[in-house]
XYZ file of C-alpha atoms in Angstrom:
188
model
C 70.391 112.528 98.371
C 68.536 109.554 99.589
C 64.997 110.535 98.618
C 62.817 107.604 97.556
C 59.716 107.892 95.399
C 56.411 106.098 95.112
C 52.808 107.026 94.303
C 49.602 107.674 96.215
C 46.033 108.284 95.130
C 44.202 111.557 95.879
C 42.717 109.738 98.903
C 46.276 109.180 100.223
C 46.229 105.418 99.543
C 49.710 104.122 98.664
C 49.611 102.516 95.238
C 53.362 102.242 94.669
C 55.512 102.259 97.824
C 58.351 104.813 98.105
C 61.187 102.415 97.276
C 62.437 103.896 93.981
C 65.203 106.466 93.427
C 63.192 107.786 90.458
C 59.829 107.069 88.862
C 58.318 108.460 85.669
C 55.038 107.695 83.914
C 55.557 106.505 80.315
C 52.547 108.466 79.028
C 48.841 109.088 79.632
C 47.766 106.244 77.332
C 49.905 103.681 79.169
C 49.778 101.919 82.551
C 53.569 101.725 82.883
C 56.277 103.602 84.750
C 60.042 103.603 84.317
C 61.652 103.481 87.751
C 65.143 103.086 89.156
C 66.098 101.020 92.179
C 68.670 101.668 94.921
C 71.415 100.374 92.563
C 70.328 103.010 89.994
C 69.236 100.311 87.554
C 66.102 100.969 85.496
C 63.112 98.695 85.139
C 59.442 99.014 84.274
C 56.545 98.610 86.687
C 52.803 98.840 86.168
C 50.332 100.897 88.173
C 49.973 98.021 90.691
C 53.768 98.008 91.320
C 54.230 94.705 89.471
C 57.668 94.483 87.824
C 57.078 94.148 84.085
C 60.736 94.543 83.042
C 63.452 93.626 85.594
C 65.665 96.344 87.106
C 68.812 95.577 85.110
C 69.100 98.464 82.645
C 71.624 101.321 82.784
C 69.573 103.898 80.879
C 66.403 104.494 78.907
C 65.307 106.838 76.125
C 62.042 107.533 74.295
C 62.038 106.054 70.784
C 58.533 106.539 69.379
C 55.083 107.578 70.525
C 54.812 104.203 72.294
C 58.297 102.680 72.463
C 61.395 103.167 74.598
C 65.003 102.002 74.263
C 66.420 100.331 77.388
C 70.202 99.833 77.448
C 72.274 97.303 79.364
C 75.656 95.612 78.897
C 74.163 93.421 76.119
C 72.958 96.377 74.045
C 69.772 98.252 73.212
C 66.315 96.701 73.697
C 62.850 98.002 72.743
C 59.963 98.185 75.219
C 56.524 98.859 73.714
C 54.319 100.598 76.313
C 51.168 100.004 74.264
C 51.589 96.213 74.494
C 53.645 96.104 77.713
C 56.299 93.993 75.955
C 60.103 94.038 76.007
C 61.085 92.544 72.650
C 63.829 89.894 72.410
C 65.799 91.571 69.614
C 68.979 93.264 70.930
C 71.007 95.808 68.928
C 74.399 97.410 69.539
C 72.695 100.782 69.079
C 69.353 102.226 67.959
C 69.074 105.678 66.351
C 66.652 107.824 68.378
C 67.565 111.115 66.651
C 65.299 110.950 63.580
C 62.194 113.199 63.307
C 59.176 111.964 65.319
C 57.043 111.078 62.282
C 59.843 108.744 61.128
C 60.501 107.314 64.608
C 56.819 106.466 65.052
C 57.331 103.901 62.276
C 61.001 103.073 61.629
C 64.599 103.887 62.482
C 68.031 102.380 61.913
C 69.851 100.065 64.291
C 73.305 98.519 64.303
C 74.093 94.895 65.084
C 77.637 93.686 64.541
C 78.964 95.262 61.362
C 75.501 95.633 59.811
C 72.920 98.414 59.813
C 69.214 97.620 59.614
C 65.987 99.515 59.125
C 63.807 98.370 62.045
C 60.190 98.788 63.115
C 60.378 101.086 66.159
C 57.397 99.458 67.842
C 58.600 95.840 67.702
C 62.342 95.906 66.913
C 61.592 93.727 63.881
C 64.245 94.029 61.131
C 62.490 95.409 58.049
C 65.628 95.067 55.884
C 69.406 95.435 55.970
C 70.936 98.554 54.424
C 73.528 97.839 51.690
C 76.345 99.753 53.424
C 77.143 100.452 57.075
C 77.195 104.249 56.548
C 73.860 104.328 54.663
C 70.736 105.757 56.241
C 67.040 106.360 55.700
C 65.948 109.933 56.366
C 62.172 109.811 55.787
C 59.451 107.790 54.120
C 56.264 108.169 52.131
C 53.773 105.273 52.063
C 55.975 102.287 51.090
C 59.010 104.289 49.958
C 62.016 105.317 52.022
C 64.326 108.230 51.255
C 67.696 106.477 51.155
C 71.031 108.224 51.772
C 74.341 106.765 50.622
C 77.663 108.610 50.277
C 75.941 111.955 50.862
C 73.456 111.436 47.999
C 69.752 110.574 48.125
C 67.530 108.102 46.308
C 64.497 105.919 47.058
C 64.092 102.372 48.395
C 60.971 100.262 48.680
C 59.820 98.652 51.930
C 61.835 95.498 51.165
C 65.101 97.426 50.826
C 65.266 97.356 47.019
C 66.734 100.522 45.509
C 64.033 102.100 43.311
C 65.965 105.276 42.450
C 69.763 105.192 42.812
C 71.133 107.627 45.427
C 72.562 110.289 43.106
C 70.601 113.398 44.121
C 71.492 116.205 46.529
C 67.984 115.990 47.986
C 64.730 114.132 47.433
C 61.386 115.907 47.710
C 58.401 113.639 47.272
C 55.875 115.251 44.932
C 52.933 112.812 44.926
C 51.522 113.361 41.376
C 54.991 113.416 39.820
C 56.054 110.339 41.784
C 52.908 108.472 40.729
C 53.638 109.278 37.041
C 57.277 108.216 37.434
C 56.382 104.908 39.101
C 53.736 104.222 36.440
C 56.384 104.831 33.748
C 58.935 102.596 35.522
C 56.300 99.838 35.918
C 55.486 100.035 32.199
C 59.141 99.310 31.388
C 58.975 95.997 33.252
């Protein structure tokens, strides 16, 4: 029903008044809470009940160990709870389904008819993928496992294809990869 939520200290001092339809801490390392108002719009407040991000978002979802996706009619935005910043970059959609170790660094996002690899903690576009249906599935140091037309290859951190996507799977074997890259470099 009409239950409203807030927060009190152990000494029963009200820190955040009971004016929110929901409130959830973003994590032990952070001083921020996602809350919803009477209109069921989401925003972000700090532990002193100061509005950090206005209550104008329809939904939210965890993206990385420190970032969250907030969605409104304009698209998907990234809030970084470590810095307390909502970044300006807006995407049509942001992929939150990748494994955590990938999401803590990068994911893919769509804007218009283009797909980008983005930094999950800032929203910064790392590079644009060649085709809309392409994807990155994992990474190792400065290499990304790149998927195109159901086949896998490798890309560098600037989006250059290092190994064409023609394999059914890519397993990164460090010593073998180092030898291969050394050989490739010697051909240049």
